[in-house]
Tab-separated table of C-alpha atoms in Angstrom:
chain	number	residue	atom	x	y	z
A	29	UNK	CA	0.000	0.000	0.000
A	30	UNK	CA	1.145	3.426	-1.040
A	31	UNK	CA	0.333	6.643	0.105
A	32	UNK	CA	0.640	10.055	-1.582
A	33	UNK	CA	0.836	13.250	0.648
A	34	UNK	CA	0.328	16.773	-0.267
A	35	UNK	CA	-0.711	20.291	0.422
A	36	UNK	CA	2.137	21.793	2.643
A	37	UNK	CA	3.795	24.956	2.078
A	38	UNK	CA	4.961	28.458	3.464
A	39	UNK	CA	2.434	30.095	4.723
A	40	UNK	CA	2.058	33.256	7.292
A	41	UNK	CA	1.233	32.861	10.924
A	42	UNK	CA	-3.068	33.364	11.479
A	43	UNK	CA	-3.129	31.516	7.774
A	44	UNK	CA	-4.136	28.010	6.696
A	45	UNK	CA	-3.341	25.392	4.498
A	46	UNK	CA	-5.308	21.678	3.819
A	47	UNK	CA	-3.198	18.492	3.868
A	48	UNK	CA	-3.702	15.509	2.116
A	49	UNK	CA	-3.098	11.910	1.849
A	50	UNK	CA	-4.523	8.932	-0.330
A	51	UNK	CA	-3.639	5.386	-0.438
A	52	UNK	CA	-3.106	3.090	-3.140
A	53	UNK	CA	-3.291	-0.456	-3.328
A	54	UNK	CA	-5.857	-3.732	-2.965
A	55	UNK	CA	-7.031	-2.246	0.643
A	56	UNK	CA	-9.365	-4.379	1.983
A	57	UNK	CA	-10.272	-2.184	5.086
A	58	UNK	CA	-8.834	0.977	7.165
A	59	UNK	CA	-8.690	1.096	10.799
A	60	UNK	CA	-6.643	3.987	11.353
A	61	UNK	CA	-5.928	7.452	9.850
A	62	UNK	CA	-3.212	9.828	11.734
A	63	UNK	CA	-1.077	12.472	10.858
A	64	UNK	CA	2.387	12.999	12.716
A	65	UNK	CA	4.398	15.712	12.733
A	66	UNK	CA	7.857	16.015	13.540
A	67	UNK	CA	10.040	19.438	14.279
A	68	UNK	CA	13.967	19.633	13.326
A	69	UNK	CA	15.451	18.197	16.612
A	70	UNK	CA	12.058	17.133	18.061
A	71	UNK	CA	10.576	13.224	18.236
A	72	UNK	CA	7.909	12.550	15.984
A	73	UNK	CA	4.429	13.147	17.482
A	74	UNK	CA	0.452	12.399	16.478
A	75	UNK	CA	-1.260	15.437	15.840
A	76	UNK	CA	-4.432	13.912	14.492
A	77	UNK	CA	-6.110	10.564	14.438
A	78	UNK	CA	-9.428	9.008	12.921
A	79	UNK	CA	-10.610	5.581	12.941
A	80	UNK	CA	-12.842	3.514	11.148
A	81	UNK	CA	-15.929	4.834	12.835
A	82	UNK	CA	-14.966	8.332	12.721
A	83	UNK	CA	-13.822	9.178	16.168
A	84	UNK	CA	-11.129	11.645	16.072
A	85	UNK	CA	-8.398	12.691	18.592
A	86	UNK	CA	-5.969	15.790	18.444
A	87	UNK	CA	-2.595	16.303	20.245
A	88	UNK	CA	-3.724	19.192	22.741
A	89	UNK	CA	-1.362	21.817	20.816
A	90	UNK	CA	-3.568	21.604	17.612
A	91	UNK	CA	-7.007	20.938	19.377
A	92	UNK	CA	-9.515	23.733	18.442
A	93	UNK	CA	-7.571	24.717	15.132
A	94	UNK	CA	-6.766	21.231	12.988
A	95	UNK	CA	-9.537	18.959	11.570
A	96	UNK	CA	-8.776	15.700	10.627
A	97	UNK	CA	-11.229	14.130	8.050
A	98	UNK	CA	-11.719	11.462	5.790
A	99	UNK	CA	-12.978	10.392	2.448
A	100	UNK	CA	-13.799	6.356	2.357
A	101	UNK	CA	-14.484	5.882	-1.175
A	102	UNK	CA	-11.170	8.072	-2.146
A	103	UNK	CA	-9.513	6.017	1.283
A	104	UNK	CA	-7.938	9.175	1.905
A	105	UNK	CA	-7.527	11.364	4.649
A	106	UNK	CA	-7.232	15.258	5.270
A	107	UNK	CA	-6.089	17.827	7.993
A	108	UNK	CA	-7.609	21.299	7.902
A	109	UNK	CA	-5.032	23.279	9.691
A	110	UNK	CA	-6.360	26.905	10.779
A	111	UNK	CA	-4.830	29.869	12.898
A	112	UNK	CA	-1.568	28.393	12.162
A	113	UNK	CA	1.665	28.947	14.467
A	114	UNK	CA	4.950	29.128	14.011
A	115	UNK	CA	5.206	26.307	16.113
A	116	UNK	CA	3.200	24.102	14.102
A	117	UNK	CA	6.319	24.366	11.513
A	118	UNK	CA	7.250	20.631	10.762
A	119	UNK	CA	7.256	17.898	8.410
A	120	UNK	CA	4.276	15.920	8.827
A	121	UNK	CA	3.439	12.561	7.631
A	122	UNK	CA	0.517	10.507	7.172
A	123	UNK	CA	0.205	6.830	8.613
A	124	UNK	CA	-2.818	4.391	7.601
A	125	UNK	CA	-3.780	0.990	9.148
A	126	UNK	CA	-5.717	-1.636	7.676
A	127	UNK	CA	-5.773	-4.644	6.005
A	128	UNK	CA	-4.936	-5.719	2.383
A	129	UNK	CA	-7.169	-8.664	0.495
A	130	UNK	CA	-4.210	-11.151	-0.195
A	131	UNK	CA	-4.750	-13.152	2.948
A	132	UNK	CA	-6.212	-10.020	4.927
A	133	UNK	CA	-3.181	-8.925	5.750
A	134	UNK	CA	-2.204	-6.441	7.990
A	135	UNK	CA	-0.340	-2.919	6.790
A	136	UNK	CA	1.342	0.354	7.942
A	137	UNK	CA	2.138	1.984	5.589
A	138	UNK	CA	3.529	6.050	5.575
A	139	UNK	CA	3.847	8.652	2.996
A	140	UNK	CA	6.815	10.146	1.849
A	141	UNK	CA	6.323	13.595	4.522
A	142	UNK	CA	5.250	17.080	3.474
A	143	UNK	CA	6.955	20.531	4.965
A	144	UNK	CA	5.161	22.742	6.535
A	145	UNK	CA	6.744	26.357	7.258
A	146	UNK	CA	4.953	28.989	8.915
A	147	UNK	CA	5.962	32.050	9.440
A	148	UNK	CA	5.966	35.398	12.095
């Protein structure tokens, strides 16, 4: 399974930009759809999370400005980030769960990381 990020950028502090991330591949089902983040000389962290049934989680640092979302038929997922930081500067990465059809499978699979700048 494959997955294809996009939609970072450079963008002002107060701005906002719209991530995205769709797999590829003979998915059979998705349990899990997160989006990590990690700063230059920082540990990688979740920022976002949605599962199967739609319940969503958010690190507290993004909660009440990033909205994670997903599209089942596409089996991709999204994160709305608004009121953007400086702090929220980082490369983030999207990680999806599931199952493939050739003997069901498990997989983990990442995509390849999209920057994210924001600036004072």
């Amino acid at each position: 399974v494959q997955l294809q990020a996009s939609g970072g950028g450079l963008v002002q502090a107060g701005g906002s930009l719209r991530l995205s991330c769709e797999a590829s591949g003979s998915i059979r089902s998705i349990n899990f759809m997160g989006w990590y983040r990690q700063a230059p000389g920082k540990e990688r962290e979740l920022a976002a999370f949605i599962t199967s049934v739609g319940r969503t989680n958010y690190a507290d640092s993004v909660k009440g400005r990033f909205t994670i979302s997903r599209d089942n038929a596409k089996k991709a997922v999204f994160l709305q980030m608004d009121r953007l930081k400086p702090e929220d500067t980082s490369v983030y990465y999207c990680n999806i769960k599931g199952s493939v059809y050739a003997g069901t499978r498990p997989f983990d699979s990442w995509g390849q990381g999209t920057q994210v700048t924001v600036s004072s």
